[in-house]
mmCIF file of C-alpha atoms (C1' of nucleotides) in Angstrom:
data_model
loop_
_atom_site.group_PDB
_atom_site.id
_atom_site.type_symbol
_atom_site.label_atom_id
_atom_site.label_comp_id
_atom_site.label_asym_id
_atom_site.label_seq_id
_atom_site.Cartn_x
_atom_site.Cartn_y
_atom_site.Cartn_z
ATOM 1 C CA MET A 1 -4.633 -78.854 -24.850
ATOM 2 C CA THR A 2 -8.235 -78.028 -24.162
ATOM 3 C CA GLN A 3 -10.298 -77.729 -21.065
ATOM 4 C CA PRO A 4 -11.727 -81.076 -20.017
ATOM 5 C CA THR A 5 -15.227 -81.486 -21.370
ATOM 6 C CA ALA A 6 -16.200 -84.155 -18.882
ATOM 7 C CA LEU A 7 -15.064 -84.893 -15.371
ATOM 8 C CA PRO A 8 -12.521 -87.681 -15.271
ATOM 9 C CA ASN A 9 -13.262 -90.440 -12.822
ATOM 10 C CA THR A 10 -11.171 -88.819 -10.142
ATOM 11 C CA ALA A 11 -11.255 -89.504 -6.463
ATOM 12 C CA PHE A 12 -11.066 -86.148 -4.733
ATOM 13 C CA THR A 13 -9.215 -85.893 -1.470
ATOM 14 C CA GLN A 14 -11.928 -83.759 0.091
ATOM 15 C CA PRO A 15 -15.360 -85.041 1.165
ATOM 16 C CA ALA A 16 -18.512 -83.994 -0.688
ATOM 17 C CA GLU A 17 -19.556 -81.487 1.986
ATOM 18 C CA SER A 18 -16.261 -79.658 1.614
ATOM 19 C CA LEU A 19 -16.440 -79.754 -2.160
ATOM 20 C CA ASP A 20 -20.013 -78.460 -2.133
ATOM 21 C CA SER A 21 -19.416 -75.646 0.328
ATOM 22 C CA PHE A 22 -16.271 -74.466 -1.404
ATOM 23 C CA ALA A 23 -17.853 -72.146 -3.971
ATOM 24 C CA PRO A 24 -20.269 -70.474 -1.520
ATOM 25 C CA ARG A 25 -17.352 -69.701 0.750
ATOM 26 C CA ILE A 26 -15.320 -68.217 -2.092
ATOM 27 C CA LEU A 27 -18.260 -66.152 -3.374
ATOM 28 C CA GLU A 28 -19.036 -64.769 0.048
ATOM 29 C CA TRP A 29 -15.406 -63.949 0.714
ATOM 30 C CA PHE A 30 -15.148 -62.260 -2.680
ATOM 31 C CA GLU A 31 -18.134 -60.013 -1.966
ATOM 32 C CA THR A 32 -16.587 -58.572 1.173
ATOM 33 C CA HIS A 33 -12.848 -58.971 0.735
ATOM 34 C CA GLY A 34 -12.182 -59.392 -2.961
ATOM 35 C CA ARG A 35 -11.050 -56.742 -5.402
ATOM 36 C CA HIS A 36 -13.908 -54.866 -7.013
ATOM 37 C CA ASP A 37 -12.193 -51.818 -8.434
ATOM 38 C CA LEU A 38 -9.966 -53.219 -11.146
ATOM 39 C CA PRO A 39 -10.693 -51.345 -14.381
ATOM 40 C CA TRP A 40 -11.238 -54.460 -16.466
ATOM 41 C CA GLN A 41 -13.710 -56.132 -14.130
ATOM 42 C CA GLN A 42 -17.147 -56.717 -15.577
ATOM 43 C CA HIS A 43 -18.990 -58.407 -12.746
ATOM 44 C CA GLN A 44 -20.756 -55.183 -11.776
ATOM 45 C CA THR A 45 -22.440 -54.783 -15.142
ATOM 46 C CA ASP A 46 -25.076 -56.711 -17.053
ATOM 47 C CA THR A 47 -23.428 -55.838 -20.345
ATOM 48 C CA PRO A 48 -19.874 -57.116 -19.950
ATOM 49 C CA ASN A 49 -17.150 -56.081 -22.350
ATOM 50 C CA PRO A 50 -15.155 -59.150 -23.355
ATOM 51 C CA TYR A 51 -12.551 -56.999 -25.085
ATOM 52 C CA MET A 52 -11.423 -55.516 -21.784
ATOM 53 C CA VAL A 53 -11.288 -58.916 -20.126
ATOM 54 C CA TRP A 54 -9.355 -60.457 -23.004
ATOM 55 C CA LEU A 55 -6.855 -57.588 -23.088
ATOM 56 C CA SER A 56 -6.316 -57.622 -19.340
ATOM 57 C CA GLU A 57 -6.035 -61.408 -19.126
ATOM 58 C CA VAL A 58 -3.354 -61.520 -21.797
ATOM 59 C CA MET A 59 -1.408 -58.839 -19.933
ATOM 60 C CA LEU A 60 -1.935 -60.600 -16.614
ATOM 61 C CA GLN A 61 -0.565 -63.866 -17.986
ATOM 62 C CA GLN A 62 2.872 -62.564 -17.360
ATOM 63 C CA THR A 63 2.629 -59.557 -15.122
ATOM 64 C CA GLN A 64 1.224 -58.533 -11.786
ATOM 65 C CA VAL A 65 -1.829 -56.326 -11.440
ATOM 66 C CA ALA A 66 0.051 -53.225 -10.284
ATOM 67 C CA THR A 67 2.281 -53.273 -13.340
ATOM 68 C CA VAL A 68 -0.552 -53.986 -15.752
ATOM 69 C CA LEU A 69 -2.755 -51.093 -14.612
ATOM 70 C CA PRO A 70 -1.010 -48.237 -16.475
ATOM 71 C CA TYR A 71 -0.458 -50.376 -19.580
ATOM 72 C CA PHE A 72 -4.106 -51.356 -19.648
ATOM 73 C CA ALA A 73 -5.152 -47.721 -19.325
ATOM 74 C CA ARG A 74 -2.981 -46.655 -22.245
ATOM 75 C CA PHE A 75 -4.194 -49.503 -24.426
ATOM 76 C CA MET A 76 -7.822 -48.658 -23.719
ATOM 77 C CA GLU A 77 -7.192 -45.001 -24.412
ATOM 78 C CA SER A 78 -5.487 -45.629 -27.745
ATOM 79 C CA PHE A 79 -7.424 -48.735 -28.767
ATOM 80 C CA PRO A 80 -10.865 -48.458 -27.161
ATOM 81 C CA THR A 81 -12.260 -51.365 -29.170
ATOM 82 C CA VAL A 82 -10.948 -54.562 -30.656
ATOM 83 C CA GLN A 83 -11.477 -53.024 -34.087
ATOM 84 C CA ASP A 84 -9.157 -50.169 -33.155
ATOM 85 C CA LEU A 85 -6.512 -52.619 -32.028
ATOM 86 C CA ALA A 86 -6.867 -54.774 -35.114
ATOM 87 C CA ALA A 87 -6.537 -51.729 -37.367
ATOM 88 C CA ALA A 88 -3.507 -50.369 -35.554
ATOM 89 C CA ASP A 89 -0.013 -50.577 -36.993
ATOM 90 C CA TRP A 90 2.212 -53.150 -35.359
ATOM 91 C CA ASP A 91 4.622 -50.383 -34.404
ATOM 92 C CA ALA A 92 1.919 -48.656 -32.402
ATOM 93 C CA VAL A 93 1.013 -51.860 -30.593
ATOM 94 C CA ALA A 94 4.650 -52.605 -29.865
ATOM 95 C CA GLU A 95 5.152 -49.116 -28.535
ATOM 96 C CA HIS A 96 2.269 -49.553 -26.118
ATOM 97 C CA TRP A 97 3.556 -52.922 -25.009
ATOM 98 C CA ALA A 98 7.179 -51.878 -24.603
ATOM 99 C CA GLY A 99 8.453 -52.752 -21.156
ATOM 100 C CA LEU A 100 5.944 -55.500 -20.428
ATOM 101 C CA GLY A 101 8.194 -58.220 -21.813
ATOM 102 C CA TYR A 102 7.344 -61.366 -23.728
ATOM 103 C CA TYR A 103 6.926 -59.456 -26.955
ATOM 104 C CA ALA A 104 5.725 -62.522 -28.815
ATOM 105 C CA ARG A 105 2.551 -62.062 -26.827
ATOM 106 C CA ALA A 106 2.107 -58.554 -28.104
ATOM 107 C CA ARG A 107 2.272 -60.045 -31.588
ATOM 108 C CA ASN A 108 -0.284 -62.637 -30.580
ATOM 109 C CA LEU A 109 -2.459 -59.895 -29.156
ATOM 110 C CA HIS A 110 -2.361 -57.986 -32.423
ATOM 111 C CA LYS A 111 -2.969 -61.154 -34.406
ATOM 112 C CA GLY A 112 -5.734 -62.149 -32.007
ATOM 113 C CA ALA A 113 -7.440 -58.782 -32.475
ATOM 114 C CA LYS A 114 -7.584 -59.384 -36.209
ATOM 115 C CA GLN A 115 -8.915 -62.885 -35.655
ATOM 116 C CA LEU A 116 -11.578 -61.527 -33.308
ATOM 117 C CA VAL A 117 -12.669 -58.900 -35.802
ATOM 118 C CA ALA A 118 -12.993 -61.614 -38.421
ATOM 119 C CA VAL A 119 -15.194 -63.654 -36.081
ATOM 120 C CA ILE A 120 -17.289 -60.608 -35.254
ATOM 121 C CA ASN A 121 -17.743 -59.720 -38.902
ATOM 122 C CA GLU A 122 -18.863 -63.241 -39.598
ATOM 123 C CA THR A 123 -21.049 -64.002 -36.593
ATOM 124 C CA GLY A 124 -21.917 -60.554 -35.324
ATOM 125 C CA ASN A 125 -20.299 -61.174 -31.967
ATOM 126 C CA PHE A 126 -17.232 -62.212 -30.030
ATOM 127 C CA PRO A 127 -16.644 -65.951 -29.702
ATOM 128 C CA GLN A 128 -19.104 -67.310 -27.151
ATOM 129 C CA THR A 129 -17.425 -70.551 -26.127
ATOM 130 C CA VAL A 130 -14.212 -71.602 -24.434
ATOM 131 C CA ASP A 131 -13.150 -73.449 -27.562
ATOM 132 C CA GLY A 132 -13.940 -70.414 -29.682
ATOM 133 C CA TRP A 133 -11.672 -68.268 -27.524
ATOM 134 C CA GLN A 134 -8.913 -70.851 -27.469
ATOM 135 C CA ALA A 135 -8.762 -70.571 -31.224
ATOM 136 C CA ILE A 136 -7.562 -66.985 -30.769
ATOM 137 C CA ALA A 137 -3.798 -66.481 -30.796
ATOM 138 C CA GLY A 138 -2.291 -66.227 -27.341
ATOM 139 C CA VAL A 139 -5.382 -67.604 -25.588
ATOM 140 C CA GLY A 140 -4.909 -70.929 -23.835
ATOM 141 C CA PRO A 141 -7.265 -72.958 -21.644
ATOM 142 C CA SER A 142 -7.129 -70.807 -18.537
ATOM 143 C CA THR A 143 -7.361 -67.472 -20.323
ATOM 144 C CA ALA A 144 -10.270 -68.782 -22.406
ATOM 145 C CA GLY A 145 -12.096 -69.880 -19.266
ATOM 146 C CA ALA A 146 -11.508 -66.515 -17.633
ATOM 147 C CA ILE A 147 -12.840 -64.615 -20.629
ATOM 148 C CA VAL A 148 -16.014 -66.683 -20.944
ATOM 149 C CA ALA A 149 -16.675 -66.523 -17.216
ATOM 150 C CA MET A 150 -15.820 -62.872 -16.591
ATOM 151 C CA GLY A 151 -16.131 -61.274 -20.015
ATOM 152 C CA LEU A 152 -19.304 -62.987 -21.215
ATOM 153 C CA HIS A 153 -20.893 -64.007 -17.906
ATOM 154 C CA GLY A 154 -20.970 -67.521 -19.292
ATOM 155 C CA TYR A 155 -19.621 -70.654 -17.688
ATOM 156 C CA GLY A 156 -15.870 -70.924 -17.627
ATOM 157 C CA VAL A 157 -13.282 -72.659 -15.462
ATOM 158 C CA ILE A 158 -9.880 -71.199 -14.717
ATOM 159 C CA CYS A 159 -6.859 -73.066 -13.441
ATOM 160 C CA ASP A 160 -3.907 -70.700 -13.480
ATOM 161 C CA GLY A 161 -0.967 -70.493 -11.123
ATOM 162 C CA ASN A 162 -2.932 -68.767 -8.362
ATOM 163 C CA VAL A 163 -5.736 -71.307 -8.475
ATOM 164 C CA LYS A 164 -3.288 -74.184 -8.462
ATOM 165 C CA ARG A 165 -1.620 -72.843 -5.342
ATOM 166 C CA VAL A 166 -4.975 -72.573 -3.531
ATOM 167 C CA LEU A 167 -6.170 -75.987 -4.649
ATOM 168 C CA THR A 168 -2.974 -77.933 -3.986
ATOM 169 C CA ARG A 169 -2.969 -76.554 -0.448
ATOM 170 C CA TRP A 170 -6.646 -77.002 0.279
ATOM 171 C CA ALA A 171 -6.780 -80.527 -1.152
ATOM 172 C CA GLY A 172 -3.273 -81.523 -0.114
ATOM 173 C CA ILE A 173 -2.304 -82.398 -3.670
ATOM 174 C CA ASP A 174 1.389 -83.173 -3.543
ATOM 175 C CA GLY A 175 1.993 -84.238 -7.139
ATOM 176 C CA ASP A 176 4.507 -82.293 -9.160
ATOM 177 C CA ILE A 177 2.427 -79.543 -10.767
ATOM 178 C CA THR A 178 4.746 -79.434 -13.761
ATOM 179 C CA LYS A 179 3.582 -82.922 -14.686
ATOM 180 C CA SER A 180 0.544 -83.308 -16.893
ATOM 181 C CA ALA A 181 -1.000 -85.937 -14.608
ATOM 182 C CA THR A 182 -1.145 -83.398 -11.781
ATOM 183 C CA ASP A 183 -2.410 -80.753 -14.161
ATOM 184 C CA LYS A 184 -5.306 -83.061 -15.028
ATOM 185 C CA VAL A 185 -6.153 -83.610 -11.390
ATOM 186 C CA LEU A 186 -6.151 -79.881 -10.733
ATOM 187 C CA TRP A 187 -8.331 -79.098 -13.735
ATOM 188 C CA ALA A 188 -10.752 -81.813 -12.653
ATOM 189 C CA LEU A 189 -10.912 -80.358 -9.157
ATOM 190 C CA ALA A 190 -11.292 -76.798 -10.436
ATOM 191 C CA THR A 191 -14.122 -77.989 -12.673
ATOM 192 C CA ARG A 192 -15.817 -79.811 -9.797
ATOM 193 C CA LEU A 193 -15.623 -76.717 -7.609
ATOM 194 C CA THR A 194 -16.697 -74.063 -10.114
ATOM 195 C CA PRO A 195 -20.374 -73.208 -9.666
ATOM 196 C CA ARG A 196 -22.673 -73.144 -12.677
ATOM 197 C CA ALA A 197 -23.956 -69.747 -11.634
ATOM 198 C CA HIS A 198 -21.495 -66.910 -11.109
ATOM 199 C CA SER A 199 -18.454 -68.715 -12.440
ATOM 200 C CA GLY A 200 -17.040 -65.276 -13.220
ATOM 201 C CA ARG A 201 -17.252 -64.054 -9.638
ATOM 202 C CA PHE A 202 -15.884 -67.396 -8.532
ATOM 203 C CA ALA A 203 -12.947 -67.052 -10.911
ATOM 204 C CA GLN A 204 -12.254 -63.519 -9.737
ATOM 205 C CA GLY A 205 -12.565 -64.651 -6.116
ATOM 206 C CA MET A 206 -10.104 -67.481 -6.635
ATOM 207 C CA MET A 207 -7.601 -65.171 -8.279
ATOM 208 C CA ASP A 208 -7.986 -62.667 -5.457
ATOM 209 C CA MET A 209 -7.526 -65.405 -2.884
ATOM 210 C CA GLY A 210 -4.348 -66.521 -4.553
ATOM 211 C CA ALA A 211 -3.051 -62.993 -4.974
ATOM 212 C CA THR A 212 -3.859 -61.585 -1.539
ATOM 213 C CA LEU A 213 -4.359 -64.418 1.000
ATOM 214 C CA CYS A 214 -3.045 -67.720 -0.217
ATOM 215 C CA ILE A 215 0.257 -66.260 -1.338
ATOM 216 C CA ARG A 216 3.448 -68.169 -1.908
ATOM 217 C CA ARG A 217 5.135 -67.204 1.337
ATOM 218 C CA LYS A 218 3.436 -66.316 4.606
ATOM 219 C CA PRO A 219 -0.164 -67.023 3.594
ATOM 220 C CA ALA A 220 -2.826 -65.277 5.704
ATOM 221 C CA CYS A 221 -4.579 -68.440 6.831
ATOM 222 C CA LEU A 222 -6.347 -66.661 9.697
ATOM 223 C CA LEU A 223 -8.388 -64.701 7.178
ATOM 224 C CA CYS A 224 -9.039 -67.594 4.827
ATOM 225 C CA PRO A 225 -12.521 -69.011 4.291
ATOM 226 C CA LEU A 226 -10.959 -72.370 3.457
ATOM 227 C CA GLN A 227 -8.945 -72.681 6.627
ATOM 228 C CA ALA A 228 -11.300 -75.107 8.393
ATOM 229 C CA ASP A 229 -10.756 -77.956 5.947
ATOM 230 C CA CYS A 230 -7.474 -76.940 4.316
ATOM 231 C CA ILE A 231 -5.261 -80.006 4.353
ATOM 232 C CA ALA A 232 -1.993 -78.104 4.052
ATOM 233 C CA HIS A 233 -3.019 -75.868 6.958
ATOM 234 C CA ALA A 234 -3.926 -78.870 9.087
ATOM 235 C CA GLN A 235 -0.473 -80.226 8.358
ATOM 236 C CA GLY A 236 1.161 -76.876 9.080
ATOM 237 C CA ARG A 237 2.773 -77.254 5.695
ATOM 238 C CA GLU A 238 1.145 -74.513 3.629
ATOM 239 C CA THR A 239 4.344 -73.402 1.968
ATOM 240 C CA ASP A 240 5.229 -76.954 0.939
ATOM 241 C CA TYR A 241 2.552 -76.567 -1.730
ATOM 242 C CA PRO A 242 2.430 -76.476 -4.640
ATOM 243 C CA VAL A 243 5.062 -79.149 -5.183
ATOM 244 C CA LYS A 244 7.287 -78.406 -8.097
ATOM 245 C CA ALA A 245 10.145 -80.591 -9.244
ATOM 246 C CA LYS A 246 13.218 -78.966 -7.846
ATOM 247 C CA LYS A 247 15.223 -77.953 -10.768
ATOM 248 C CA GLN A 248 18.348 -79.865 -10.058
ATOM 249 C CA ALA A 249 21.353 -77.626 -9.742
ATOM 250 C CA LYS A 250 22.970 -77.510 -13.107
ATOM 251 C CA PRO A 251 26.701 -78.098 -13.324
ATOM 252 C CA SER A 252 28.781 -75.502 -15.123
ATOM 253 C CA LYS A 253 31.040 -76.242 -18.040
ATOM 254 C CA PHE A 254 33.623 -73.967 -19.559
ATOM 255 C CA SER A 255 34.816 -73.785 -23.135
ATOM 256 C CA LYS A 256 36.710 -71.441 -25.360
ATOM 257 C CA ALA A 257 34.971 -70.331 -28.512
ATOM 258 C CA LEU A 258 37.802 -69.890 -30.989
ATOM 259 C CA LEU A 259 37.578 -67.029 -33.404
ATOM 260 C CA LEU A 260 40.282 -68.208 -35.775
ATOM 261 C CA GLN A 261 40.785 -65.297 -38.099
ATOM 262 C CA ASN A 262 42.722 -65.500 -41.364
ATOM 263 C CA PRO A 263 44.392 -62.489 -43.023
ATOM 264 C CA ALA A 264 41.212 -61.864 -45.035
ATOM 265 C CA GLY A 265 39.349 -61.351 -41.778
ATOM 266 C CA GLU A 266 37.368 -64.549 -42.194
ATOM 267 C CA LEU A 267 36.570 -66.842 -39.290
ATOM 268 C CA LEU A 268 36.680 -70.609 -39.296
ATOM 269 C CA TRP A 269 33.243 -72.229 -38.891
ATOM 270 C CA LEU A 270 32.574 -75.921 -38.362
ATOM 271 C CA GLN A 271 29.378 -77.734 -39.096
ATOM 272 C CA ARG A 272 28.653 -79.884 -36.089
ATOM 273 C CA PRO A 273 28.113 -83.620 -36.375
ATOM 274 C CA ASP A 274 24.483 -84.560 -36.924
ATOM 275 C CA ASN A 275 24.170 -86.236 -33.579
ATOM 276 C CA GLY A 276 24.835 -84.460 -30.322
ATOM 277 C CA ILE A 277 24.411 -80.853 -29.392
ATOM 278 C CA TRP A 278 23.558 -78.405 -32.172
ATOM 279 C CA GLY A 279 23.495 -81.287 -34.650
ATOM 280 C CA GLY A 280 24.020 -80.032 -38.178
ATOM 281 C CA LEU A 281 24.303 -76.403 -37.108
ATOM 282 C CA TRP A 282 27.364 -74.231 -37.626
ATOM 283 C CA SER A 283 29.593 -73.294 -34.756
ATOM 284 C CA LEU A 284 32.889 -71.710 -33.979
ATOM 285 C CA PRO A 285 35.441 -74.344 -32.975
ATOM 286 C CA LEU A 286 35.238 -74.978 -29.258
ATOM 287 C CA ALA A 287 38.100 -75.913 -27.022
ATOM 288 C CA PHE A 288 38.407 -77.006 -23.464
ATOM 289 C CA GLU A 289 39.131 -74.082 -21.226
ATOM 290 C CA GLN A 290 41.359 -74.596 -18.287
ATOM 291 C CA LYS A 291 40.193 -72.585 -15.338
ATOM 292 C CA THR A 292 42.971 -70.593 -13.750
ATOM 293 C CA GLN A 293 43.339 -68.107 -10.976
ATOM 294 C CA GLY A 294 46.402 -65.998 -11.543
ATOM 295 C CA LYS A 295 48.958 -68.553 -12.648
ATOM 296 C CA LYS A 296 47.514 -71.384 -10.654
ATOM 297 C CA VAL A 297 45.580 -74.023 -12.529
ATOM 298 C CA LEU A 298 42.394 -74.839 -10.693
ATOM 299 C CA SER A 299 41.337 -78.406 -10.228
ATOM 300 C CA VAL A 300 38.890 -79.461 -12.869
ATOM 301 C CA ALA A 301 35.638 -81.054 -11.874
ATOM 302 C CA THR A 302 35.008 -84.536 -13.163
ATOM 303 C CA GLU A 303 32.020 -83.459 -15.214
ATOM 304 C CA ASP A 304 34.293 -81.061 -17.065
ATOM 305 C CA LYS A 305 36.545 -83.925 -18.017
ATOM 306 C CA ALA A 306 33.578 -85.881 -19.241
ATOM 307 C CA PHE A 307 32.520 -82.902 -21.272
ATOM 308 C CA GLU A 308 35.955 -82.491 -22.746
ATOM 309 C CA ALA A 309 35.533 -85.895 -24.307
ATOM 310 C CA GLU A 310 32.533 -84.580 -26.223
ATOM 311 C CA TYR A 311 34.498 -82.281 -28.485
ATOM 312 C CA SER A 312 34.200 -83.199 -32.105
ATOM 313 C CA THR A 313 36.926 -84.697 -34.220
ATOM 314 C CA ALA A 314 37.476 -81.365 -35.888
ATOM 315 C CA GLU A 315 37.881 -79.617 -32.573
ATOM 316 C CA GLN A 316 40.374 -82.165 -31.385
ATOM 317 C CA ILE A 317 42.357 -81.667 -34.578
ATOM 318 C CA ILE A 318 42.325 -77.911 -34.119
ATOM 319 C CA ASP A 319 43.176 -78.086 -30.454
ATOM 320 C CA THR A 320 46.074 -80.434 -31.079
ATOM 321 C CA TRP A 321 47.315 -78.314 -33.948
ATOM 322 C CA LEU A 322 47.201 -75.094 -31.914
ATOM 323 C CA LYS A 323 49.137 -76.673 -29.099
ATOM 324 C CA LYS A 324 51.693 -78.311 -31.375
ATOM 325 C CA ASN A 325 52.354 -75.083 -33.197
ATOM 326 C CA LYS A 326 52.519 -73.151 -29.966
ATOM 327 C CA VAL A 327 50.218 -70.538 -31.331
ATOM 328 C CA VAL A 328 49.467 -68.141 -28.538
ATOM 329 C CA ASP A 329 46.856 -65.481 -28.053
ATOM 330 C CA ALA A 330 49.292 -62.759 -28.932
ATOM 331 C CA ASN A 331 46.608 -60.516 -30.324
ATOM 332 C CA GLN A 332 44.019 -60.949 -27.615
ATOM 333 C CA PRO A 333 42.838 -57.397 -26.947
ATOM 334 C CA MET A 334 42.992 -55.882 -23.500
ATOM 335 C CA ASP A 335 39.229 -55.609 -23.417
ATOM 336 C CA ALA A 336 38.779 -59.257 -24.344
ATOM 337 C CA PRO A 337 35.115 -60.148 -24.351
ATOM 338 C CA ALA A 338 33.703 -61.841 -21.306
ATOM 339 C CA ALA A 339 32.257 -65.309 -21.353
ATOM 340 C CA ILE A 340 28.705 -65.611 -22.534
ATOM 341 C CA LYS A 341 26.466 -67.904 -20.560
ATOM 342 C CA HIS A 342 24.275 -70.406 -22.317
ATOM 343 C CA SER A 343 21.999 -72.636 -20.270
ATOM 344 C CA LEU A 344 20.965 -76.009 -21.567
ATOM 345 C CA THR A 345 18.716 -78.604 -20.039
ATOM 346 C CA HIS A 346 21.297 -80.120 -17.780
ATOM 347 C CA PHE A 347 24.164 -77.659 -17.501
ATOM 348 C CA HIS A 348 25.274 -74.058 -17.801
ATOM 349 C CA TRP A 349 27.815 -73.455 -20.462
ATOM 350 C CA PHE A 350 30.247 -70.579 -20.227
ATOM 351 C CA LEU A 351 31.786 -69.802 -23.586
ATOM 352 C CA THR A 352 34.750 -67.471 -23.625
ATOM 353 C CA PRO A 353 35.507 -65.973 -27.026
ATOM 354 C CA HIS A 354 39.192 -66.173 -27.934
ATOM 355 C CA ILE A 355 40.413 -64.261 -30.933
ATOM 356 C CA GLN A 356 43.264 -66.078 -32.650
ATOM 357 C CA ARG A 357 44.801 -64.618 -35.782
ATOM 358 C CA VAL A 358 46.495 -67.095 -38.109
ATOM 359 C CA ASP A 359 48.626 -66.281 -41.145
ATOM 360 C CA SER A 360 47.802 -67.672 -44.575
ATOM 361 C CA LYS A 361 50.259 -70.510 -44.275
ATOM 362 C CA ASP A 362 48.746 -71.672 -40.987
ATOM 363 C CA ALA A 363 45.209 -71.210 -42.256
ATOM 364 C CA GLN A 364 46.060 -73.353 -45.251
ATOM 365 C CA ALA A 365 47.670 -76.017 -43.083
ATOM 366 C CA LEU A 366 44.613 -76.096 -40.868
ATOM 367 C CA SER A 367 42.290 -76.332 -43.844
ATOM 368 C CA ASP A 368 44.284 -79.190 -45.289
ATOM 369 C CA MET A 369 44.081 -81.160 -42.074
ATOM 370 C CA LEU A 370 40.351 -80.629 -41.755
ATOM 371 C CA LYS A 371 39.796 -81.527 -45.382
ATOM 372 C CA ALA A 372 41.786 -84.712 -44.917
ATOM 373 C CA ALA A 373 39.553 -85.604 -41.992
ATOM 374 C CA ASP A 374 36.391 -85.023 -44.008
ATOM 375 C CA VAL A 375 35.286 -82.197 -41.783
ATOM 376 C CA ARG A 376 32.675 -79.748 -43.038
ATOM 377 C CA PHE A 377 34.060 -76.259 -42.536
ATOM 378 C CA VAL A 378 34.097 -72.773 -44.059
ATOM 379 C CA TRP A 379 36.091 -69.591 -43.657
ATOM 380 C CA GLN A 380 33.586 -66.760 -43.633
ATOM 381 C CA THR A 381 33.232 -63.218 -42.406
ATOM 382 C CA VAL A 382 30.819 -62.551 -39.588
ATOM 383 C CA ASP A 383 28.378 -60.860 -41.947
ATOM 384 C CA VAL A 384 28.157 -63.892 -44.168
ATOM 385 C CA ALA A 385 28.217 -66.320 -41.265
ATOM 386 C CA THR A 386 25.041 -64.869 -39.779
ATOM 387 C CA ALA A 387 23.250 -66.370 -42.764
ATOM 388 C CA LEU A 388 24.338 -69.845 -41.619
ATOM 389 C CA SER A 389 22.133 -71.727 -39.203
ATOM 390 C CA LEU A 390 23.740 -70.762 -35.935
ATOM 391 C CA PRO A 391 22.711 -71.886 -32.464
ATOM 392 C CA ARG A 392 21.700 -69.142 -30.082
ATOM 393 C CA ALA A 393 24.988 -69.288 -28.230
ATOM 394 C CA MET A 394 26.862 -68.352 -31.403
ATOM 395 C CA VAL A 395 24.508 -65.467 -32.028
ATOM 396 C CA LYS A 396 25.172 -64.328 -28.487
ATOM 397 C CA ILE A 397 28.896 -64.411 -29.106
ATOM 398 C CA LEU A 398 28.589 -62.412 -32.313
ATOM 399 C CA ASP A 399 26.234 -59.969 -30.610
ATOM 400 C CA SER A 400 28.776 -59.524 -27.831
ATOM 401 C CA GLY A 401 31.075 -57.910 -30.364
ATOM 402 C CA ALA A 402 33.769 -60.487 -29.792
ATOM 403 C CA ALA A 403 34.542 -60.668 -33.489
ATOM 404 C CA GLU A 404 35.007 -56.953 -34.056
ATOM 405 C "C1'" DA B 1 23.837 -60.907 -7.134
ATOM 406 C "C1'" DT B 2 20.768 -64.917 -7.860
ATOM 407 C "C1'" DC B 3 16.546 -67.342 -8.127
ATOM 408 C "C1'" DC B 4 12.033 -67.760 -9.519
ATOM 409 C "C1'" DA B 5 7.073 -67.029 -11.229
ATOM 410 C "C1'" DG B 6 3.989 -66.647 -15.026
ATOM 411 C "C1'" DG B 7 0.729 -69.124 -19.699
ATOM 412 C "C1'" DG B 8 1.161 -70.121 -24.295
ATOM 413 C "C1'" DT B 9 3.616 -71.494 -28.509
ATOM 414 C "C1'" DG B 10 5.987 -74.182 -32.023
ATOM 415 C "C1'" DC C 1 9.661 -79.270 -23.537
ATOM 416 C "C1'" DA C 2 12.713 -75.143 -24.261
ATOM 417 C "C1'" DC C 3 11.870 -70.614 -24.678
ATOM 418 C "C1'" DC C 4 10.048 -65.960 -24.127
ATOM 419 C "C1'" DC C 5 11.248 -61.253 -20.504
ATOM 420 C "C1'" DT C 6 10.640 -58.557 -16.536
ATOM 421 C "C1'" DG C 7 9.829 -57.688 -11.775
ATOM 422 C "C1'" DG C 8 9.739 -59.206 -7.120
ATOM 423 C "C1'" DA C 9 11.665 -61.783 -3.252
ATOM 424 C "C1'" DT C 10 15.590 -62.848 -0.707
#
DNA sequence: ATCCAGGGTG
DNA sequence: CACCCTGGAT
């Protein structure tokens, strides 16, 4: 995924006059109405500091300006240069990042600082190209464009969420922006509109537009320099853009996660069939959970029935055995753990841990049946089981303390 | 309480 | 393409 190096043969929805006057309008608006006091901005100086732009852009990938401000200040105070950041202990970096979220990005930031220092030691300077910046951990196409444009005063194109909102509205682009085809169109348009000179001010202006005027709800079209030829505005449909595939409502499914515990305190684990969900991973046995309210059995949705059919052979054996032997949850504690929620692509899965103690005779009987059916299973304590390859949902269940 | 935005990674 | 994690909107 790199920025396009050449313009695709794209037919733009706006006429040439509109395309050509776009940048001048943004630049003029930025001069009078844009933000000029953000501590990482470098457009006021002839000697821009790419470190500050890189640091701020990585923070702004995930967080709004107001939240970033104090974090940025503390980073700059503790790590005034990229060399300081690269030389810092991870713990110190993590401490400064704590609360911002997406901690993998803090790791990328630290890694990126070391990569940058290596580049500087080798070439005497920060990377000077978009591709050079994209080689740095945590820097993708848009962040790279922003850094070159604003941190080096070079030529860079940005196409982040704010820009996409402005462009889809102005050009009436109604393709699903989560699709790569639409992403290409938007990058092509952004590239066509970005002026050779002052691409940094243009980038900052576009971000300010998206953050202050062309906002998701209730955009301030009256104040917008693009109003005259904005297609969404002409349609009175500003908030219909950008178009994003509606995430279809996910159905909910309910299962018991059985913590079958033998007298040694070991739990029964099943290795799931290679095909299907969690193929080859280890899981607690799952069982269909009947939804009840008081004593009344609630009607079960059809998708739940379909899902019930997906239980593995081993689970059907266990379920049948439990029912036949009338084993009940006699030892279910009063503070029984609540269901953990696990969301998959097409449904939400609520897994309710059920502790079920079995005596040695029953454990042996169960083992014999599973062995006869060629099922891969183990009895293991939680501590040992964590070394198995467990899907996230199982980790969640163990973390919930259900097995204690 | 629930939904959703946000850019990059593996 | 799922996932990361928090804050803001409703």
